XYZ file of C-alpha atoms in Angstrom:
522
model
C 16.837 -67.580 -16.897
C 18.625 -70.370 -15.012
C 20.743 -69.295 -12.048
C 22.250 -72.619 -10.966
C 25.653 -71.921 -12.607
C 25.838 -68.237 -11.709
C 27.908 -66.939 -8.780
C 26.704 -63.463 -7.718
C 29.813 -62.894 -5.607
C 32.038 -63.439 -8.615
C 29.823 -61.237 -10.790
C 29.822 -58.502 -8.184
C 33.564 -57.982 -8.600
C 33.123 -56.628 -12.121
C 31.445 -53.468 -13.407
C 28.075 -54.526 -14.795
C 25.443 -52.801 -16.968
C 21.727 -52.430 -16.155
C 19.248 -54.160 -16.248
C 21.208 -57.450 -16.135
C 24.621 -57.859 -14.627
C 27.282 -59.652 -16.665
C 27.987 -63.176 -15.501
C 31.504 -64.224 -14.692
C 34.271 -62.425 -12.831
C 37.979 -62.361 -12.158
C 40.275 -65.357 -12.469
C 40.438 -67.554 -9.353
C 42.822 -66.377 -6.677
C 44.213 -67.988 -3.589
C 42.168 -67.881 -0.435
C 44.446 -65.245 1.059
C 44.336 -63.037 -2.053
C 40.596 -63.295 -2.664
C 38.601 -60.491 -1.138
C 34.870 -60.987 -0.759
C 32.754 -58.164 -2.252
C 30.465 -56.207 0.082
C 27.008 -57.607 0.798
C 25.397 -54.573 -0.865
C 27.228 -55.360 -4.110
C 26.163 -59.014 -4.028
C 22.557 -57.995 -3.375
C 22.694 -55.450 -6.182
C 23.857 -58.081 -8.661
C 21.192 -60.493 -7.460
C 18.583 -57.783 -8.028
C 19.840 -57.009 -11.524
C 19.974 -60.607 -12.648
C 16.778 -61.919 -11.102
C 14.453 -59.010 -12.004
C 13.666 -56.633 -14.830
C 12.508 -53.139 -13.963
C 9.731 -50.799 -15.059
C 7.813 -47.719 -13.964
C 4.104 -47.304 -13.252
C 2.617 -43.961 -12.195
C 6.163 -42.741 -11.562
C 7.040 -45.536 -9.110
C 9.642 -48.250 -9.881
C 8.718 -51.932 -9.874
C 10.610 -55.182 -10.415
C 9.302 -58.236 -12.292
C 11.086 -61.610 -11.885
C 12.654 -63.080 -15.002
C 11.898 -66.610 -13.824
C 8.511 -66.283 -12.147
C 4.954 -65.013 -12.476
C 4.245 -61.695 -14.178
C 3.573 -59.948 -10.873
C 5.243 -56.608 -10.205
C 7.115 -56.053 -6.937
C 7.519 -52.464 -5.668
C 11.047 -51.264 -4.912
C 9.928 -48.908 -2.213
C 7.917 -49.341 0.989
C 5.297 -52.049 0.481
C 2.946 -51.746 3.447
C 0.059 -51.223 0.996
C 0.799 -54.200 -1.257
C 0.070 -57.880 -1.185
C 3.365 -58.908 -2.831
C 6.041 -57.674 -0.456
C 8.850 -55.358 -1.475
C 12.017 -55.978 -3.469
C 13.901 -55.690 -0.188
C 11.988 -58.681 1.192
C 12.550 -60.698 -1.988
C 16.289 -60.015 -1.946
C 16.469 -61.039 1.698
C 14.778 -64.339 0.929
C 17.051 -65.046 -2.058
C 20.205 -64.174 -0.096
C 19.268 -66.298 2.905
C 18.351 -69.227 0.639
C 21.612 -69.132 -1.323
C 24.127 -68.120 1.364
C 22.445 -69.330 4.557
C 23.028 -66.055 6.337
C 21.103 -62.847 6.852
C 22.162 -59.691 5.006
C 22.538 -56.541 7.022
C 19.822 -53.937 6.858
C 22.367 -51.361 5.733
C 23.464 -53.541 2.801
C 19.826 -54.100 1.779
C 19.088 -50.392 1.920
C 22.165 -49.573 -0.169
C 21.403 -52.246 -2.775
C 17.756 -51.242 -3.180
C 18.695 -47.549 -3.359
C 21.155 -48.369 -6.178
C 18.574 -50.430 -8.068
C 16.012 -47.668 -7.584
C 18.415 -45.132 -9.080
C 19.225 -47.406 -12.031
C 15.521 -48.090 -12.602
C 14.771 -44.386 -13.004
C 15.787 -44.508 -16.675
C 13.404 -47.356 -17.498
C 10.338 -46.157 -19.483
C 6.830 -45.966 -18.077
C 4.895 -49.245 -18.397
C 1.228 -50.016 -17.749
C 0.581 -52.354 -14.823
C -2.841 -53.971 -14.548
C -4.828 -54.583 -11.386
C -7.223 -57.573 -11.529
C -8.366 -56.936 -15.128
C -6.083 -56.139 -18.047
C -5.982 -55.776 -21.792
C -3.904 -58.036 -23.977
C -0.936 -56.060 -25.388
C -1.222 -57.754 -28.791
C -4.963 -58.374 -29.287
C -7.575 -55.765 -28.368
C -10.341 -58.392 -28.523
C -8.758 -60.306 -25.630
C -8.965 -59.423 -21.937
C -7.361 -60.989 -18.864
C -8.541 -61.673 -15.314
C -5.991 -62.034 -12.513
C -7.052 -64.843 -10.166
C -4.827 -63.411 -7.436
C -2.875 -66.666 -7.064
C 0.798 -66.723 -6.004
C 1.733 -68.635 -9.161
C 0.243 -65.882 -11.365
C -2.301 -68.167 -13.045
C -4.870 -65.995 -14.832
C -7.823 -66.255 -17.202
C -7.400 -65.274 -20.829
C -10.843 -64.319 -22.244
C -11.030 -64.375 -26.037
C -13.904 -64.498 -28.551
C -13.181 -68.185 -29.099
C -13.312 -69.077 -25.384
C -11.383 -68.688 -22.153
C -8.319 -70.531 -20.890
C -6.331 -70.747 -17.659
C -2.710 -69.747 -18.214
C 0.137 -67.649 -16.845
C 0.805 -64.485 -18.858
C 4.169 -64.178 -20.533
C 6.168 -61.805 -18.262
C 7.544 -59.933 -21.279
C 4.688 -60.157 -23.813
C 1.534 -60.400 -21.696
C -0.057 -58.185 -19.043
C 1.939 -57.581 -15.862
C -0.152 -57.615 -12.697
C -0.027 -55.189 -9.805
C -1.183 -56.635 -6.503
C -2.504 -54.945 -3.357
C -3.999 -56.253 -0.146
C -7.442 -55.809 -1.719
C -6.630 -58.279 -4.525
C -7.987 -61.459 -2.975
C -7.573 -64.932 -4.504
C -10.363 -66.159 -6.758
C -11.273 -69.836 -7.152
C -10.232 -71.570 -10.335
C -13.326 -71.244 -12.554
C -15.254 -74.368 -13.433
C -17.451 -74.774 -16.501
C -20.961 -75.788 -15.373
C -22.150 -79.079 -16.840
C -25.356 -77.398 -18.011
C -23.624 -74.429 -19.631
C -23.629 -70.801 -18.576
C -27.385 -70.794 -17.893
C -26.846 -73.260 -15.053
C -24.230 -71.042 -13.406
C -26.366 -67.922 -13.783
C -29.229 -69.866 -12.242
C -27.078 -70.599 -9.178
C -26.298 -66.883 -8.879
C -30.001 -66.044 -9.139
C -30.774 -68.491 -6.323
C -28.303 -66.710 -4.037
C -29.009 -63.054 -4.848
C -32.679 -61.930 -4.743
C -32.682 -59.811 -7.908
C -35.949 -59.146 -9.640
C -36.296 -60.860 -13.049
C -35.860 -57.480 -14.764
C -32.630 -56.562 -12.986
C -30.778 -59.903 -13.029
C -29.685 -59.389 -16.701
C -28.476 -55.896 -15.783
C -26.388 -57.326 -12.934
C -24.853 -59.837 -15.357
C -24.178 -57.022 -17.831
C -22.425 -55.018 -15.110
C -20.217 -57.997 -14.226
C -19.312 -58.497 -17.896
C -18.448 -54.807 -18.218
C -16.197 -55.165 -15.169
C -14.196 -57.744 -17.169
C -13.620 -55.257 -20.022
C -10.609 -52.995 -19.346
C -11.004 -49.346 -20.240
C -14.796 -49.466 -20.559
C -16.955 -46.753 -18.937
C -19.543 -48.623 -16.882
C -22.686 -47.508 -15.054
C -22.654 -47.295 -11.281
C -24.513 -50.346 -9.990
C -26.890 -49.212 -7.244
C -28.403 -52.009 -5.158
C -31.696 -50.838 -3.792
C -34.636 -52.402 -1.993
C -36.552 -52.246 1.227
C -34.921 -52.837 4.597
C -34.041 -56.506 5.057
C -33.653 -57.236 1.325
C -30.013 -58.220 1.838
C -28.382 -55.275 0.070
C -25.042 -55.448 1.885
C -24.720 -59.225 1.564
C -25.806 -59.137 -2.079
C -23.285 -56.372 -2.735
C -20.512 -58.458 -1.193
C -21.478 -61.493 -3.247
C -21.876 -59.633 -6.526
C -18.547 -57.861 -6.056
C -16.889 -61.027 -4.774
C -17.462 -62.918 -8.015
C -14.559 -61.002 -9.549
C -12.901 -59.609 -6.400
C -12.711 -62.678 -4.147
C -14.945 -64.104 -1.429
C -16.250 -61.609 1.125
C -14.876 -58.661 -0.800
C -15.164 -55.697 1.564
C -17.852 -53.051 1.170
C -16.520 -49.767 2.468
C -18.015 -46.729 4.092
C -18.013 -43.583 2.005
C -14.821 -41.595 2.710
C -15.050 -38.213 4.360
C -13.085 -36.330 1.713
C -11.650 -36.559 -1.786
C -8.094 -37.103 -0.543
C -9.118 -40.373 1.151
C -11.149 -41.544 -1.845
C -8.238 -41.667 -4.312
C -5.974 -44.236 -2.597
C -8.973 -46.381 -1.649
C -10.167 -46.450 -5.254
C -6.741 -47.133 -6.772
C -5.975 -50.036 -4.397
C -8.843 -52.286 -5.538
C -10.668 -53.120 -8.740
C -14.302 -52.558 -7.685
C -15.121 -49.544 -5.524
C -18.033 -50.740 -3.363
C -19.596 -48.283 -0.894
C -22.186 -49.547 1.572
C -25.278 -48.104 3.282
C -25.379 -44.701 1.635
C -28.200 -42.412 2.713
C -27.179 -39.444 0.591
C -24.386 -38.211 -1.651
C -22.541 -34.929 -1.020
C -21.743 -32.931 -4.127
C -18.004 -33.691 -4.113
C -18.630 -37.460 -3.916
C -21.251 -37.312 -6.684
C -18.761 -35.542 -8.957
C -15.941 -37.931 -8.010
C -18.003 -41.047 -8.775
C -18.777 -39.667 -12.243
C -15.050 -39.303 -12.886
C -14.137 -42.709 -11.470
C -16.366 -44.677 -13.862
C -15.069 -42.806 -16.921
C -11.434 -42.425 -15.809
C -9.783 -40.085 -13.304
C -6.421 -38.989 -11.984
C -5.672 -37.622 -8.527
C -2.558 -35.499 -8.005
C -1.226 -34.952 -4.484
C 1.981 -33.485 -3.108
C 4.660 -36.098 -2.463
C 5.661 -36.525 1.175
C 8.678 -34.542 2.390
C 8.894 -32.525 -0.842
C 7.835 -29.078 -1.953
C 7.857 -29.486 -5.723
C 7.091 -33.160 -6.430
C 3.718 -34.856 -6.745
C 2.187 -38.321 -6.679
C -0.283 -39.256 -9.415
C -2.991 -41.912 -9.059
C -4.850 -42.894 -12.224
C -7.817 -45.229 -12.266
C -11.042 -46.211 -13.984
C -13.101 -48.556 -11.853
C -16.439 -50.376 -11.671
C -18.490 -48.830 -8.844
C -21.191 -50.437 -6.702
C -23.346 -48.634 -4.121
C -25.927 -49.921 -1.670
C -28.608 -47.965 0.153
C -32.319 -47.402 0.563
C -32.464 -43.817 -0.737
C -29.645 -41.701 -2.134
C -31.795 -38.575 -2.052
C -31.901 -36.050 -4.892
C -29.469 -37.043 -7.656
C -27.501 -34.718 -9.875
C -28.206 -35.215 -13.541
C -24.624 -36.156 -14.476
C -24.612 -38.892 -11.821
C -28.099 -40.121 -12.733
C -26.985 -40.615 -16.347
C -24.235 -42.933 -15.078
C -26.313 -44.954 -12.617
C -28.086 -48.279 -12.989
C -30.427 -49.296 -10.138
C -30.524 -53.018 -9.360
C -33.638 -53.775 -7.338
C -33.652 -56.613 -4.815
C -36.839 -58.471 -3.949
C -38.006 -58.778 -0.339
C -36.891 -62.075 1.202
C -39.717 -64.121 2.647
C -39.222 -65.630 6.091
C -39.416 -69.162 4.750
C -36.579 -68.323 2.315
C -34.151 -66.811 4.787
C -30.930 -68.675 5.577
C -28.323 -68.181 8.239
C -25.233 -66.233 7.251
C -23.089 -69.352 7.617
C -25.317 -71.453 5.363
C -25.593 -68.676 2.763
C -21.846 -68.110 2.518
C -21.163 -71.847 2.432
C -23.528 -72.177 -0.542
C -21.838 -69.203 -2.197
C -18.349 -70.675 -1.736
C -19.494 -73.956 -3.266
C -21.155 -72.258 -6.246
C -18.512 -69.559 -6.822
C -16.281 -71.572 -9.233
C -19.285 -72.494 -11.408
C -20.729 -68.961 -11.322
C -17.367 -67.552 -12.390
C -17.025 -70.206 -15.098
C -20.513 -69.410 -16.404
C -19.710 -65.697 -16.464
C -16.524 -66.402 -18.442
C -18.395 -68.654 -20.893
C -20.917 -65.888 -21.436
C -18.157 -63.276 -21.721
C -16.459 -65.172 -24.542
C -19.719 -65.339 -26.511
C -20.433 -61.650 -25.913
C -16.866 -60.679 -26.894
C -17.341 -62.561 -30.167
C -20.635 -60.781 -30.921
C -19.613 -57.247 -29.879
C -18.472 -56.058 -33.336
C -21.763 -57.187 -34.885
C -23.874 -55.784 -32.054
C -22.136 -52.410 -32.347
C -22.928 -52.270 -36.065
C -26.543 -53.285 -35.414
C -27.300 -50.755 -32.666
C -28.957 -47.571 -33.938
C -29.400 -45.496 -30.746
C -27.007 -45.193 -27.816
C -27.350 -43.567 -24.399
C -24.506 -41.637 -22.763
C -22.682 -44.861 -21.771
C -22.522 -46.045 -25.362
C -19.929 -48.790 -24.784
C -22.111 -50.364 -22.107
C -25.170 -50.138 -24.373
C -23.291 -52.049 -27.074
C -22.300 -54.717 -24.561
C -25.918 -55.103 -23.388
C -27.091 -55.349 -26.999
C -24.555 -58.127 -27.619
C -25.669 -59.814 -24.387
C -29.293 -59.714 -25.559
C -28.352 -61.157 -28.949
C -26.524 -64.037 -27.258
C -29.073 -64.788 -24.520
C -32.432 -63.602 -25.849
C -32.769 -61.256 -22.841
C -33.975 -57.642 -22.958
C -31.318 -56.047 -20.782
C -30.814 -52.963 -22.974
C -34.538 -52.220 -22.857
C -34.456 -52.583 -19.065
C -31.431 -50.271 -18.863
C -33.141 -47.604 -20.959
C -36.251 -47.902 -18.779
C -34.145 -47.475 -15.648
C -32.545 -44.382 -17.180
C -35.999 -42.889 -17.841
C -36.977 -43.510 -14.217
C -33.789 -41.826 -12.998
C -34.490 -38.852 -15.283
C -37.871 -38.479 -13.609
C -36.178 -38.683 -10.197
C -33.811 -35.885 -11.217
C -36.724 -33.722 -12.364
C -38.649 -34.418 -9.167
C -35.703 -33.419 -6.993
C -34.708 -30.288 -8.920
C -36.892 -27.207 -8.295
C -36.109 -25.527 -11.619
C -36.691 -28.704 -13.615
C -39.938 -29.318 -11.739
C -41.129 -25.786 -12.412
C -40.393 -26.103 -16.132
C -42.120 -29.463 -16.317
C -45.233 -28.178 -14.511
C -45.423 -24.975 -16.558
C -44.939 -26.622 -19.969
C -47.599 -29.210 -19.092
C -50.148 -26.591 -17.983
C -52.797 -24.875 -20.163
C -50.920 -21.582 -19.607
C -48.012 -22.747 -21.761
C -48.351 -21.474 -25.372
C -49.104 -24.319 -27.823
C -46.292 -23.276 -30.150
C -43.760 -22.734 -27.398
C -42.501 -19.651 -25.552
C -39.789 -17.132 -26.378
C -38.178 -14.445 -24.245
C -35.085 -13.419 -22.322
C -33.748 -15.325 -19.332
C -34.966 -12.477 -17.126
C -38.485 -12.868 -18.502
C -38.297 -16.640 -18.010
C -37.162 -16.057 -14.430
C -40.176 -13.854 -13.762
C -42.500 -16.361 -15.448
C -41.322 -19.308 -13.369
C -41.233 -17.250 -10.150
C -44.735 -15.854 -10.581
C -46.484 -18.546 -8.540
C -44.508 -17.857 -5.365
C -41.421 -19.971 -6.019
C -39.221 -16.889 -5.778
C -39.609 -16.779 -2.000
C -38.716 -20.420 -1.367
C -35.302 -21.612 -0.247
C -33.110 -22.952 -3.026
C -34.845 -21.079 -5.802
C -32.416 -19.137 -8.061
C -32.523 -15.474 -7.141
C -31.209 -14.107 -10.455
C -31.636 -14.936 -14.161
C -27.928 -15.894 -14.374
C -28.335 -18.514 -11.643
C -31.513 -19.771 -13.334
C -29.593 -20.227 -16.582
C -26.892 -22.237 -14.792
C -29.497 -24.438 -13.087
C -31.212 -25.143 -16.414
C -27.907 -26.245 -17.950
C -27.441 -28.706 -15.065
C -30.620 -30.591 -15.945
C -30.813 -29.962 -19.691
C -30.246 -33.650 -20.636
C -32.962 -34.829 -18.233
C -35.348 -32.203 -19.596
C -34.635 -33.192 -23.194
C -35.278 -36.825 -22.290
C -38.788 -35.705 -21.364
C -39.235 -33.582 -24.479
C -38.562 -30.187 -22.847
C -35.994 -27.934 -24.504
C -34.618 -24.576 -23.392
C -32.324 -23.261 -26.121
C -30.951 -19.914 -27.140
C -32.255 -18.596 -30.462
C -30.352 -16.515 -32.986
C -32.275 -13.387 -32.055
C -32.160 -10.848 -29.249
C -34.125 -7.822 -28.076
C -33.418 -4.721 -26.041
C -33.494 -6.781 -22.840
C -30.942 -9.344 -23.953
C -30.571 -12.716 -25.623
C -33.743 -14.595 -26.532
C -34.398 -18.196 -25.509
C -37.023 -20.635 -26.776
C -38.839 -23.079 -24.505
C -40.573 -25.937 -26.309
C -42.176 -29.220 -25.322
C -42.609 -32.321 -27.442
C -46.389 -32.922 -27.577
C -45.918 -36.700 -27.138
C -43.740 -36.414 -24.024
C-alpha cells in the first residue's frame, strides 16, 4: 500500500481497528488548539498500517505490506537476521519525522501491537525451503537476499521471483540463513554443473549420485531424508567437503558445528538453521542417536518459558542432517536405517590445493552448481509421480527412495541401487556391533542350528545363546526379558539378513513359544 498521502499523526487521533488503522483524522484545528498525539500512539499506527501480523510456534511476527515476504519478530531479536519490529519502527519514524522516538514510546507501541497480534491465527513460516501454499508440486528456496528474491521450483522449470506476501510462502530468517548467489544455468546443462561439483568434492563415483540425491531431498519441504554421513580416511577433506556440500543450499562457508552436550542445546541449534551439520564425530551417545532419528522425520521440543511456571516454548522442525567423522562406532538399528554413508576418496598430493584456491574455485562455480541442481530438481519433480507408480519395493525412507528412482530415470544413474547397497552394509555393521544380533547370526549359520528352524521359550533361547560362555561377558543380557528387548531393537536388521525371531501362536508350561528361522539364501 502507498503511504505518501497518509499522516500517522492524524490517524493516531482516532480509534482504529486491527490489523490496519483507519486513515484520516479530525478536522484541521488552529496551531494553538491542535494537540500532538503521543509518540507511542504514532508508532502504534505506523506499525498497524505498515505491517500485517501472524503467529508461528506461538510467537508473533510482522510482515510488511509493501516489502519482501520476510517475517519480523515483535519480541527480542538477538537470534534473528532481520532485526525486530522495534528496530523497523525506529527506522521508519526517524526517516519520516527526522527525530528519534523515545525508548519508552517504542516499548509501549510494540507491547500494544503484541497484545493485538495475539488474536491472529497461527501461520506457517518457512526457513530456507518452503512449500507453495497453492501447488503441492512446487517448492521454494529462499536465497537469503534482503529484497526477498527466491527460487520457485516447479515441474516445468525454475524461476527467480519474490513470493507474494499474502499468497506465497513467508520466510523466517535467522543469523544462520546466509545469502546464496543468484543461480546461473550452465551452458552445458546440469551435467556441466554437476561435473564442477565433482571436481571440487572427492566423492567416489558410487556416492556422487547419492550426494546429489541428498541435496535434491533437502529442496523438498516435509520430506524425511537420510542422514548424510561423510566418511573417509584422515586427510580426505571431510570437514571441507561437508562445508561445501551444505553450503550449496545454505550459503558459502556454512558452519559445521560440534555435537551439543545435551538435548536442550540441540533444539535451538537445529531450529535456527536449515541443515544440521555436525563435524568430527567419533561416537554417538544414545540420546543424540535418538534425537537425530527424530530430527530427520520431524520433531518438537517443549521447554519451560523463561520467568513463568505454567507456560512453555515449542520448537518444531524437520531438517536435513549431515555428519562427518572417521568412525561413529556401533550404530543403533533405528539410526542405521536412516543413514546414508558418502565415502570420500583419498586426495593425492599432486591434487591438493591451498584452502584459498579451493574456496575461490568454489565461489566461482557455486552459481552454476546451484543452477544445475535446480535444473535437475525441476526434471525430477516432473517425473516423481511416474517414478512413485513404477517403484515396487521401498526401504524405510520411502519418499527418498522414490526421489532416487526418479533421479535415476532422469539421469540414467543407479543411485537407488547404491542406496540399498549402503543400507545392507549398515545392517551388517549393526549386527557386528550388537552382541545379541551377532550371537543369533553365528548360531543360525552354524551346523548346530536345526535345518527347519528352532522353537522354544525366551528362557530356553537365552540358555541356548548363553551356552558358549557369552553369559559371563559384559553387556550380555542377564535375563530372558532383557534378551527379548534386545532382539526387538535389531529385528529389522536381522530380517534384512533373513533371520526372524517371532512369537508363535502356541505356548507350553514354561511360557510363550518363539520361532527362530533363517532364510537359506541369506
